[in-house]
Amino acid sequence: MTDHPRGDATRPSFYLVEEDGHDHGDDHAGGGTIVGFWIYLMSDALIFATLFATYGVMSTSYAGGPTPREIFELPLVALNTAILLVSSITYGFAMIAMQEGRLNAVRLWLVVTALLGIGFVGVELFEFATLAHEGAVPQRSGFLSAFFTLVGTHGLHVTAGIVWIGVMLVQLAQRGLVAENQRRLMCLSMFWHFLDVIWIGVFTFVYLLGVVR
Amino acid sequence: MSDATHTHASAHVDAAHDGGDAHGHGTRRGYLIGFALSVVLTAIPFWLVMTGVLASATATTAAIVGFAVVQIVVHTVAFLHVNPRSEGGWTLMAYVFTAVLVVIVLAGSLWIMYHLNTNMMPMPGHVEAASGTP
């Protein structure tokens, strides 16, 4: 008998959790998440800025090793750029399908986007393997260290984006287009398009300028 | 009473809807225009470099950097939906702030290291000695 009050005392905590859940469904919480994620992306942009600055300083430190003109293959870079650009518009179609509440269309476009992302990472790994085969490894020169750090960091981000798309496909299969999933898809949208913006800097300042120089 | 509640509820839904739109989801037309512009702004710099149309390397450099800046703006507006209204202007403000920091980091690093290199270059013995020390 004396145990009953204690059992009741533990119960309200469940209601508190539920109320907390209601709070998250509120529009303001979603807006806060969007702004917060945006701040993360901006700090990520600063990471890339420092890597770009490092590359800019190191870009002519060949140490007698290969130069950009000798090792960069622009047709391959053009292919990768095209893949990433198309993946941007396919993610855009996923967002439009989300607004229209078409769950299967969202999943289809997410799968297409993920496949394009996998293609991008695949081509990049092929490029890295070719470079390593030619002896252009990160420890060869300052230029190559900075190159692999910058392009590799971008590739890791794209890989993380692919994993995130996979997680979202599972969550969409389980719960559909609920408010939480829509918010997550919006954050992933910003992440994915942000990576495309970074890639504009990579193909311009690393590949194209490297070959022009 | 129930009418009043209904009005209040629908007003709340409308307000919430406006709040959602303020983020700017983008339209199919907006995405397609952004994509078309991006394709053009990507293709031209690749074409310039791969064919070497512009004889001067400086002119080519200036052109492809210009196209990159324009394309970054296009992506920011068309795909990231950054505008003065989204999220009450906070995304735009953070974006501008970050852009200033990025320019300072890039320009400052290149400027300082370029002059450092220029001043160190005539002394190869000194550079070797410096790199030899742990």
mmCIF file of C-alpha atoms in Angstrom:
data_model
loop_
_atom_site.group_PDB
_atom_site.id
_atom_site.type_symbol
_atom_site.label_atom_id
_atom_site.label_comp_id
_atom_site.label_asym_id
_atom_site.label_seq_id
_atom_site.Cartn_x
_atom_site.Cartn_y
_atom_site.Cartn_z
ATOM 1 C CA MET A 1 0.000 0.000 0.000
ATOM 2 C CA THR A 2 2.733 2.435 0.897
ATOM 3 C CA ASP A 3 4.304 1.749 -2.479
ATOM 4 C CA HIS A 4 1.399 3.296 -4.355
ATOM 5 C CA PRO A 5 2.244 6.979 -3.807
ATOM 6 C CA ARG A 6 5.764 6.297 -4.933
ATOM 7 C CA GLY A 7 4.489 4.644 -8.129
ATOM 8 C CA ASP A 8 2.269 7.662 -8.767
ATOM 9 C CA ALA A 9 5.166 9.971 -8.178
ATOM 10 C CA THR A 10 7.120 8.418 -11.033
ATOM 11 C CA ARG A 11 4.203 8.682 -13.411
ATOM 12 C CA PRO A 12 4.117 12.466 -14.013
ATOM 13 C CA SER A 13 7.566 12.313 -15.553
ATOM 14 C CA PHE A 14 5.995 10.521 -18.522
ATOM 15 C CA TYR A 15 3.531 13.383 -18.978
ATOM 16 C CA LEU A 16 6.409 15.851 -18.816
ATOM 17 C CA VAL A 17 8.195 13.972 -21.582
ATOM 18 C CA GLU A 18 5.020 14.008 -23.663
ATOM 19 C CA GLU A 19 4.585 17.751 -23.178
ATOM 20 C CA ASP A 20 8.165 18.219 -24.210
ATOM 21 C CA GLY A 21 7.354 16.312 -27.377
ATOM 22 C CA HIS A 22 4.422 18.647 -28.064
ATOM 23 C CA ASP A 23 6.734 21.599 -27.707
ATOM 24 C CA HIS A 24 9.009 20.221 -30.402
ATOM 25 C CA GLY A 25 6.111 20.007 -32.799
ATOM 26 C CA ASP A 26 5.693 23.776 -32.483
ATOM 27 C CA ASP A 27 6.682 25.896 -35.427
ATOM 28 C CA HIS A 28 9.113 28.021 -33.426
ATOM 29 C CA ALA A 29 11.159 24.970 -32.440
ATOM 30 C CA GLY A 30 11.490 24.027 -36.131
ATOM 31 C CA GLY A 31 12.542 27.568 -37.004
ATOM 32 C CA GLY A 32 15.176 27.477 -34.269
ATOM 33 C CA THR A 33 16.521 24.218 -35.665
ATOM 34 C CA ILE A 34 16.760 25.669 -39.158
ATOM 35 C CA VAL A 35 18.683 28.730 -37.962
ATOM 36 C CA GLY A 36 20.873 26.595 -35.701
ATOM 37 C CA PHE A 37 21.734 24.228 -38.522
ATOM 38 C CA TRP A 38 22.469 27.219 -40.715
ATOM 39 C CA ILE A 39 24.945 28.506 -38.109
ATOM 40 C CA TYR A 40 26.624 25.069 -38.166
ATOM 41 C CA LEU A 41 26.897 25.278 -41.963
ATOM 42 C CA MET A 42 28.468 28.726 -41.713
ATOM 43 C CA SER A 43 31.057 27.412 -39.225
ATOM 44 C CA ASP A 44 31.693 24.543 -41.638
ATOM 45 C CA ALA A 45 32.224 27.163 -44.343
ATOM 46 C CA LEU A 46 34.953 28.669 -42.151
ATOM 47 C CA ILE A 47 36.655 25.250 -41.905
ATOM 48 C CA PHE A 48 36.667 25.097 -45.690
ATOM 49 C CA ALA A 49 37.901 28.709 -45.834
ATOM 50 C CA THR A 50 40.962 27.788 -43.783
ATOM 51 C CA LEU A 51 41.556 24.724 -45.985
ATOM 52 C CA PHE A 52 41.216 26.879 -49.117
ATOM 53 C CA ALA A 53 43.660 29.403 -47.609
ATOM 54 C CA THR A 54 46.114 26.574 -46.830
ATOM 55 C CA TYR A 55 45.778 25.291 -50.377
ATOM 56 C CA GLY A 56 46.241 28.801 -51.755
ATOM 57 C CA VAL A 57 49.486 29.213 -49.809
ATOM 58 C CA MET A 58 50.711 25.700 -50.688
ATOM 59 C CA SER A 59 49.492 25.589 -54.291
ATOM 60 C CA THR A 60 52.947 26.181 -55.801
ATOM 61 C CA SER A 61 54.991 24.219 -53.220
ATOM 62 C CA TYR A 62 55.710 21.284 -55.534
ATOM 63 C CA ALA A 63 58.995 20.204 -53.862
ATOM 64 C CA GLY A 64 60.130 18.905 -57.262
ATOM 65 C CA GLY A 65 57.014 16.717 -57.458
ATOM 66 C CA PRO A 66 54.127 16.707 -59.947
ATOM 67 C CA THR A 67 52.368 19.966 -60.861
ATOM 68 C CA PRO A 68 48.582 20.420 -61.234
ATOM 69 C CA ARG A 69 48.864 20.578 -65.008
ATOM 70 C CA GLU A 70 50.541 17.152 -65.058
ATOM 71 C CA ILE A 71 48.123 15.282 -62.792
ATOM 72 C CA PHE A 72 44.669 16.940 -63.039
ATOM 73 C CA GLU A 73 42.314 15.464 -65.632
ATOM 74 C CA LEU A 74 39.683 18.100 -66.356
ATOM 75 C CA PRO A 75 37.222 15.760 -68.190
ATOM 76 C CA LEU A 76 37.009 13.693 -64.980
ATOM 77 C CA VAL A 77 36.474 16.849 -62.904
ATOM 78 C CA ALA A 78 33.819 18.055 -65.363
ATOM 79 C CA LEU A 79 32.038 14.703 -65.005
ATOM 80 C CA ASN A 80 32.106 14.962 -61.205
ATOM 81 C CA THR A 81 30.893 18.562 -61.315
ATOM 82 C CA ALA A 82 27.993 17.533 -63.557
ATOM 83 C CA ILE A 83 27.075 14.654 -61.205
ATOM 84 C CA LEU A 84 26.994 16.938 -58.158
ATOM 85 C CA LEU A 85 25.056 19.648 -60.006
ATOM 86 C CA VAL A 86 22.391 17.160 -61.166
ATOM 87 C CA SER A 87 22.179 15.781 -57.603
ATOM 88 C CA SER A 88 21.350 19.318 -56.428
ATOM 89 C CA ILE A 89 18.326 19.558 -58.703
ATOM 90 C CA THR A 90 17.170 16.018 -57.843
ATOM 91 C CA TYR A 91 17.255 16.955 -54.133
ATOM 92 C CA GLY A 92 15.295 20.081 -55.084
ATOM 93 C CA PHE A 93 12.652 17.819 -56.667
ATOM 94 C CA ALA A 94 12.544 15.808 -53.432
ATOM 95 C CA MET A 95 11.826 19.032 -51.497
ATOM 96 C CA ILE A 96 9.067 20.006 -53.931
ATOM 97 C CA ALA A 97 7.528 16.530 -53.619
ATOM 98 C CA MET A 98 7.707 16.964 -49.817
ATOM 99 C CA GLN A 99 5.748 20.222 -50.025
ATOM 100 C CA GLU A 100 3.125 18.438 -52.119
ATOM 101 C CA GLY A 101 3.023 15.597 -49.579
ATOM 102 C CA ARG A 102 3.965 12.898 -52.101
ATOM 103 C CA LEU A 103 5.917 10.438 -49.940
ATOM 104 C CA ASN A 104 6.915 7.982 -52.658
ATOM 105 C CA ALA A 105 8.170 10.769 -54.931
ATOM 106 C CA VAL A 106 10.287 12.089 -52.030
ATOM 107 C CA ARG A 107 11.787 8.642 -51.512
ATOM 108 C CA LEU A 108 12.438 8.184 -55.239
ATOM 109 C CA TRP A 109 14.257 11.522 -55.573
ATOM 110 C CA LEU A 110 16.231 10.867 -52.373
ATOM 111 C CA VAL A 111 17.388 7.515 -53.773
ATOM 112 C CA VAL A 112 18.378 9.186 -57.070
ATOM 113 C CA THR A 113 20.277 11.882 -55.135
ATOM 114 C CA ALA A 114 22.070 9.262 -53.021
ATOM 115 C CA LEU A 115 23.055 7.268 -56.122
ATOM 116 C CA LEU A 116 24.474 10.435 -57.730
ATOM 117 C CA GLY A 117 26.331 11.163 -54.486
ATOM 118 C CA ILE A 118 27.774 7.639 -54.494
ATOM 119 C CA GLY A 119 28.794 8.177 -58.128
ATOM 120 C CA PHE A 120 30.543 11.423 -57.139
ATOM 121 C CA VAL A 121 32.476 9.804 -54.294
ATOM 122 C CA GLY A 122 33.285 6.834 -56.545
ATOM 123 C CA VAL A 123 34.777 9.046 -59.266
ATOM 124 C CA GLU A 124 36.721 10.972 -56.619
ATOM 125 C CA LEU A 125 38.144 7.772 -55.118
ATOM 126 C CA PHE A 126 39.073 6.609 -58.644
ATOM 127 C CA GLU A 127 40.876 9.939 -59.160
ATOM 128 C CA PHE A 128 42.702 9.614 -55.820
ATOM 129 C CA ALA A 129 43.724 6.031 -56.660
ATOM 130 C CA THR A 130 45.018 7.132 -60.075
ATOM 131 C CA LEU A 131 47.008 9.948 -58.462
ATOM 132 C CA ALA A 132 48.485 7.591 -55.864
ATOM 133 C CA HIS A 133 49.420 5.180 -58.652
ATOM 134 C CA GLU A 134 51.329 8.013 -60.352
ATOM 135 C CA GLY A 135 53.180 8.721 -57.123
ATOM 136 C CA ALA A 136 51.136 11.839 -56.336
ATOM 137 C CA VAL A 137 50.476 10.990 -52.693
ATOM 138 C CA PRO A 138 49.760 13.497 -49.876
ATOM 139 C CA GLN A 139 53.270 13.193 -48.393
ATOM 140 C CA ARG A 140 54.950 13.996 -51.743
ATOM 141 C CA SER A 141 54.695 17.810 -51.503
ATOM 142 C CA GLY A 142 52.968 20.657 -49.696
ATOM 143 C CA PHE A 143 50.749 21.165 -52.732
ATOM 144 C CA LEU A 144 49.547 17.542 -52.653
ATOM 145 C CA SER A 145 49.050 17.575 -48.847
ATOM 146 C CA ALA A 146 46.822 20.632 -49.119
ATOM 147 C CA PHE A 147 45.032 19.218 -52.178
ATOM 148 C CA PHE A 148 44.143 15.892 -50.545
ATOM 149 C CA THR A 149 43.100 17.592 -47.295
ATOM 150 C CA LEU A 150 40.761 20.059 -49.017
ATOM 151 C CA VAL A 151 39.211 17.714 -51.594
ATOM 152 C CA GLY A 152 39.166 14.802 -49.132
ATOM 153 C CA THR A 153 37.311 16.857 -46.507
ATOM 154 C CA HIS A 154 34.694 17.761 -49.093
ATOM 155 C CA GLY A 155 34.420 14.097 -50.121
ATOM 156 C CA LEU A 156 33.930 13.078 -46.473
ATOM 157 C CA HIS A 157 31.113 15.621 -46.170
ATOM 158 C CA VAL A 158 29.422 14.177 -49.258
ATOM 159 C CA THR A 159 29.813 10.688 -47.754
ATOM 160 C CA ALA A 160 28.174 11.913 -44.540
ATOM 161 C CA GLY A 161 25.348 13.373 -46.651
ATOM 162 C CA ILE A 162 24.818 9.987 -48.338
ATOM 163 C CA VAL A 163 24.633 8.272 -44.932
ATOM 164 C CA TRP A 164 22.136 10.930 -43.795
ATOM 165 C CA ILE A 165 19.977 10.281 -46.890
ATOM 166 C CA GLY A 166 20.013 6.575 -45.976
ATOM 167 C CA VAL A 167 18.891 7.400 -42.422
ATOM 168 C CA MET A 168 16.109 9.638 -43.766
ATOM 169 C CA LEU A 169 14.899 6.848 -46.084
ATOM 170 C CA VAL A 170 14.553 4.588 -43.021
ATOM 171 C CA GLN A 171 12.752 7.297 -41.024
ATOM 172 C CA LEU A 172 10.423 8.064 -43.949
ATOM 173 C CA ALA A 173 9.607 4.359 -44.264
ATOM 174 C CA GLN A 174 8.784 4.215 -40.551
ATOM 175 C CA ARG A 175 6.865 7.447 -39.995
ATOM 176 C CA GLY A 176 6.230 9.132 -43.331
ATOM 177 C CA LEU A 177 6.255 12.894 -43.854
ATOM 178 C CA VAL A 178 5.683 13.929 -40.236
ATOM 179 C CA ALA A 179 6.759 17.430 -39.144
ATOM 180 C CA GLU A 180 10.020 16.135 -37.634
ATOM 181 C CA ASN A 181 11.004 14.372 -40.837
ATOM 182 C CA GLN A 182 10.159 17.450 -42.902
ATOM 183 C CA ARG A 183 12.401 19.532 -40.646
ATOM 184 C CA ARG A 184 15.222 16.983 -41.003
ATOM 185 C CA LEU A 185 14.812 16.891 -44.773
ATOM 186 C CA MET A 186 15.050 20.706 -44.826
ATOM 187 C CA CYS A 187 18.327 20.584 -42.863
ATOM 188 C CA LEU A 188 19.663 17.876 -45.180
ATOM 189 C CA SER A 189 18.626 20.038 -48.141
ATOM 190 C CA MET A 190 20.725 22.921 -46.830
ATOM 191 C CA PHE A 191 23.644 20.533 -46.132
ATOM 192 C CA TRP A 192 23.539 19.020 -49.623
ATOM 193 C CA HIS A 193 23.250 22.348 -51.482
ATOM 194 C CA PHE A 194 25.972 23.814 -49.241
ATOM 195 C CA LEU A 195 28.346 21.042 -50.361
ATOM 196 C CA ASP A 196 27.616 21.958 -53.973
ATOM 197 C CA VAL A 197 28.553 25.590 -53.201
ATOM 198 C CA ILE A 198 31.857 24.389 -51.695
ATOM 199 C CA TRP A 199 32.472 22.291 -54.813
ATOM 200 C CA ILE A 200 32.158 25.445 -56.966
ATOM 201 C CA GLY A 201 35.147 26.775 -55.041
ATOM 202 C CA VAL A 202 37.026 23.468 -55.393
ATOM 203 C CA PHE A 203 36.652 23.042 -59.138
ATOM 204 C CA THR A 204 37.390 26.741 -59.764
ATOM 205 C CA PHE A 205 40.305 27.420 -57.416
ATOM 206 C CA VAL A 206 41.906 23.967 -57.292
ATOM 207 C CA TYR A 207 41.335 22.330 -60.664
ATOM 208 C CA LEU A 208 40.703 25.117 -63.210
ATOM 209 C CA LEU A 209 43.166 27.656 -61.723
ATOM 210 C CA GLY A 210 45.711 24.863 -61.195
ATOM 211 C CA VAL A 211 45.647 24.018 -64.887
ATOM 212 C CA VAL A 212 45.642 27.664 -66.008
ATOM 213 C CA ARG A 213 48.602 28.583 -63.825
ATOM 214 C CA MET B 1 -18.065 29.978 -28.931
ATOM 215 C CA SER B 2 -17.140 27.191 -31.275
ATOM 216 C CA ASP B 3 -17.041 29.714 -34.113
ATOM 217 C CA ALA B 4 -14.622 31.880 -32.204
ATOM 218 C CA THR B 5 -12.422 28.873 -31.456
ATOM 219 C CA HIS B 6 -12.486 27.877 -35.092
ATOM 220 C CA THR B 7 -11.504 31.366 -36.245
ATOM 221 C CA HIS B 8 -8.710 31.450 -33.741
ATOM 222 C CA ALA B 9 -7.510 28.021 -34.825
ATOM 223 C CA SER B 10 -7.551 28.873 -38.524
ATOM 224 C CA ALA B 11 -5.803 32.165 -37.850
ATOM 225 C CA HIS B 12 -3.127 30.239 -35.993
ATOM 226 C CA VAL B 13 -2.795 27.793 -38.889
ATOM 227 C CA ASP B 14 -2.481 30.678 -41.334
ATOM 228 C CA ALA B 15 0.163 32.324 -39.194
ATOM 229 C CA ALA B 16 2.024 29.042 -38.893
ATOM 230 C CA HIS B 17 1.758 28.589 -42.639
ATOM 231 C CA ASP B 18 3.193 32.045 -43.243
ATOM 232 C CA GLY B 19 5.982 31.246 -40.817
ATOM 233 C CA GLY B 20 6.768 28.120 -42.796
ATOM 234 C CA ASP B 21 6.756 29.984 -46.089
ATOM 235 C CA ALA B 22 9.072 32.631 -44.658
ATOM 236 C CA HIS B 23 11.783 29.991 -44.744
ATOM 237 C CA GLY B 24 11.324 29.867 -48.518
ATOM 238 C CA HIS B 25 10.959 26.310 -49.779
ATOM 239 C CA GLY B 26 11.439 27.320 -53.369
ATOM 240 C CA THR B 27 9.311 26.396 -56.344
ATOM 241 C CA ARG B 28 9.891 23.959 -59.189
ATOM 242 C CA ARG B 29 10.417 26.963 -61.476
ATOM 243 C CA GLY B 30 12.946 28.493 -59.053
ATOM 244 C CA TYR B 31 14.938 25.249 -58.886
ATOM 245 C CA LEU B 32 14.908 24.814 -62.677
ATOM 246 C CA ILE B 33 16.030 28.416 -63.316
ATOM 247 C CA GLY B 34 18.811 27.996 -60.744
ATOM 248 C CA PHE B 35 19.859 24.709 -62.338
ATOM 249 C CA ALA B 36 19.906 26.168 -65.871
ATOM 250 C CA LEU B 37 22.008 29.139 -64.711
ATOM 251 C CA SER B 38 24.393 26.803 -62.843
ATOM 252 C CA VAL B 39 24.901 24.615 -65.919
ATOM 253 C CA VAL B 40 25.801 27.678 -68.020
ATOM 254 C CA LEU B 41 28.000 29.174 -65.283
ATOM 255 C CA THR B 42 29.829 25.837 -64.893
ATOM 256 C CA ALA B 43 30.181 25.018 -68.584
ATOM 257 C CA ILE B 44 31.703 28.370 -69.600
ATOM 258 C CA PRO B 45 34.721 28.296 -67.219
ATOM 259 C CA PHE B 46 35.467 24.638 -68.105
ATOM 260 C CA TRP B 47 35.224 25.556 -71.810
ATOM 261 C CA LEU B 48 37.512 28.577 -71.303
ATOM 262 C CA VAL B 49 40.204 26.497 -69.592
ATOM 263 C CA MET B 50 39.969 23.309 -71.659
ATOM 264 C CA THR B 51 40.078 25.085 -75.033
ATOM 265 C CA GLY B 52 42.303 27.981 -73.975
ATOM 266 C CA VAL B 53 40.205 30.468 -75.952
ATOM 267 C CA LEU B 54 41.544 33.452 -74.021
ATOM 268 C CA ALA B 55 45.226 33.775 -74.854
ATOM 269 C CA SER B 56 46.089 35.499 -71.572
ATOM 270 C CA ALA B 57 46.183 33.374 -68.409
ATOM 271 C CA THR B 58 45.322 36.449 -66.334
ATOM 272 C CA ALA B 59 42.156 37.084 -68.332
ATOM 273 C CA THR B 60 41.145 33.405 -68.032
ATOM 274 C CA THR B 61 41.772 33.496 -64.269
ATOM 275 C CA ALA B 62 39.716 36.648 -63.817
ATOM 276 C CA ALA B 63 36.892 35.183 -65.930
ATOM 277 C CA ILE B 64 36.605 31.832 -64.114
ATOM 278 C CA VAL B 65 36.810 33.473 -60.666
ATOM 279 C CA GLY B 66 34.057 35.861 -61.765
ATOM 280 C CA PHE B 67 31.864 32.971 -62.949
ATOM 281 C CA ALA B 68 32.475 31.123 -59.653
ATOM 282 C CA VAL B 69 31.352 34.127 -57.576
ATOM 283 C CA VAL B 70 28.210 34.550 -59.674
ATOM 284 C CA GLN B 71 27.430 30.825 -59.454
ATOM 285 C CA ILE B 72 27.850 30.822 -55.668
ATOM 286 C CA VAL B 73 25.315 33.664 -55.466
ATOM 287 C CA VAL B 74 22.933 31.778 -57.790
ATOM 288 C CA HIS B 75 23.151 28.626 -55.633
ATOM 289 C CA THR B 76 22.665 30.640 -52.453
ATOM 290 C CA VAL B 77 19.490 32.255 -53.743
ATOM 291 C CA ALA B 78 17.979 29.439 -55.829
ATOM 292 C CA PHE B 79 18.912 26.355 -53.764
ATOM 293 C CA LEU B 80 19.687 27.585 -50.232
ATOM 294 C CA HIS B 81 16.803 30.118 -50.363
ATOM 295 C CA VAL B 82 18.743 32.800 -48.516
ATOM 296 C CA ASN B 83 16.871 36.108 -48.696
ATOM 297 C CA PRO B 84 16.120 39.019 -46.358
ATOM 298 C CA ARG B 85 12.825 37.411 -45.248
ATOM 299 C CA SER B 86 13.903 33.812 -44.535
ATOM 300 C CA GLU B 87 14.073 33.061 -40.781
ATOM 301 C CA GLY B 88 13.573 36.738 -40.020
ATOM 302 C CA GLY B 89 16.758 37.674 -41.861
ATOM 303 C CA TRP B 90 19.059 35.649 -39.586
ATOM 304 C CA THR B 91 20.283 33.290 -42.304
ATOM 305 C CA LEU B 92 21.207 36.226 -44.526
ATOM 306 C CA MET B 93 22.962 38.017 -41.675
ATOM 307 C CA ALA B 94 24.963 34.897 -40.731
ATOM 308 C CA TYR B 95 25.762 34.372 -44.414
ATOM 309 C CA VAL B 96 27.074 37.913 -44.916
ATOM 310 C CA PHE B 97 29.084 37.690 -41.684
ATOM 311 C CA THR B 98 30.607 34.388 -42.811
ATOM 312 C CA ALA B 99 31.369 35.801 -46.251
ATOM 313 C CA VAL B 100 33.303 38.670 -44.636
ATOM 314 C CA LEU B 101 35.275 36.202 -42.481
ATOM 315 C CA VAL B 102 35.990 33.967 -45.491
ATOM 316 C CA VAL B 103 37.322 36.921 -47.484
ATOM 317 C CA ILE B 104 39.504 38.046 -44.550
ATOM 318 C CA VAL B 105 40.893 34.511 -44.007
ATOM 319 C CA LEU B 106 41.600 33.917 -47.706
ATOM 320 C CA ALA B 107 42.906 37.351 -48.674
ATOM 321 C CA GLY B 108 44.839 37.788 -45.414
ATOM 322 C CA SER B 109 46.555 34.378 -45.611
ATOM 323 C CA LEU B 110 47.511 34.744 -49.269
ATOM 324 C CA TRP B 111 48.692 38.334 -48.811
ATOM 325 C CA ILE B 112 50.855 37.597 -45.778
ATOM 326 C CA MET B 113 52.336 34.350 -47.106
ATOM 327 C CA TYR B 114 53.019 35.842 -50.530
ATOM 328 C CA HIS B 115 55.062 38.660 -49.033
ATOM 329 C CA LEU B 116 56.753 36.267 -46.634
ATOM 330 C CA ASN B 117 57.741 34.061 -49.583
ATOM 331 C CA THR B 118 58.942 37.033 -51.583
ATOM 332 C CA ASN B 119 61.137 38.231 -48.737
ATOM 333 C CA MET B 120 62.508 34.770 -47.922
ATOM 334 C CA MET B 121 63.211 33.626 -51.490
ATOM 335 C CA PRO B 122 66.559 35.430 -52.062
ATOM 336 C CA MET B 123 68.052 33.508 -49.144
ATOM 337 C CA PRO B 124 67.929 29.806 -50.102
ATOM 338 C CA GLY B 125 70.531 28.964 -47.459
ATOM 339 C CA HIS B 126 68.345 30.454 -44.766
ATOM 340 C CA VAL B 127 65.292 28.549 -45.968
ATOM 341 C CA GLU B 128 67.183 25.268 -45.921
ATOM 342 C CA ALA B 129 68.551 25.971 -42.463
ATOM 343 C CA ALA B 130 65.079 26.887 -41.244
ATOM 344 C CA SER B 131 63.506 23.747 -42.695
ATOM 345 C CA GLY B 132 66.353 21.662 -41.260
ATOM 346 C CA THR B 133 65.629 22.665 -37.683
ATOM 347 C CA PRO B 134 63.018 20.530 -35.922
#
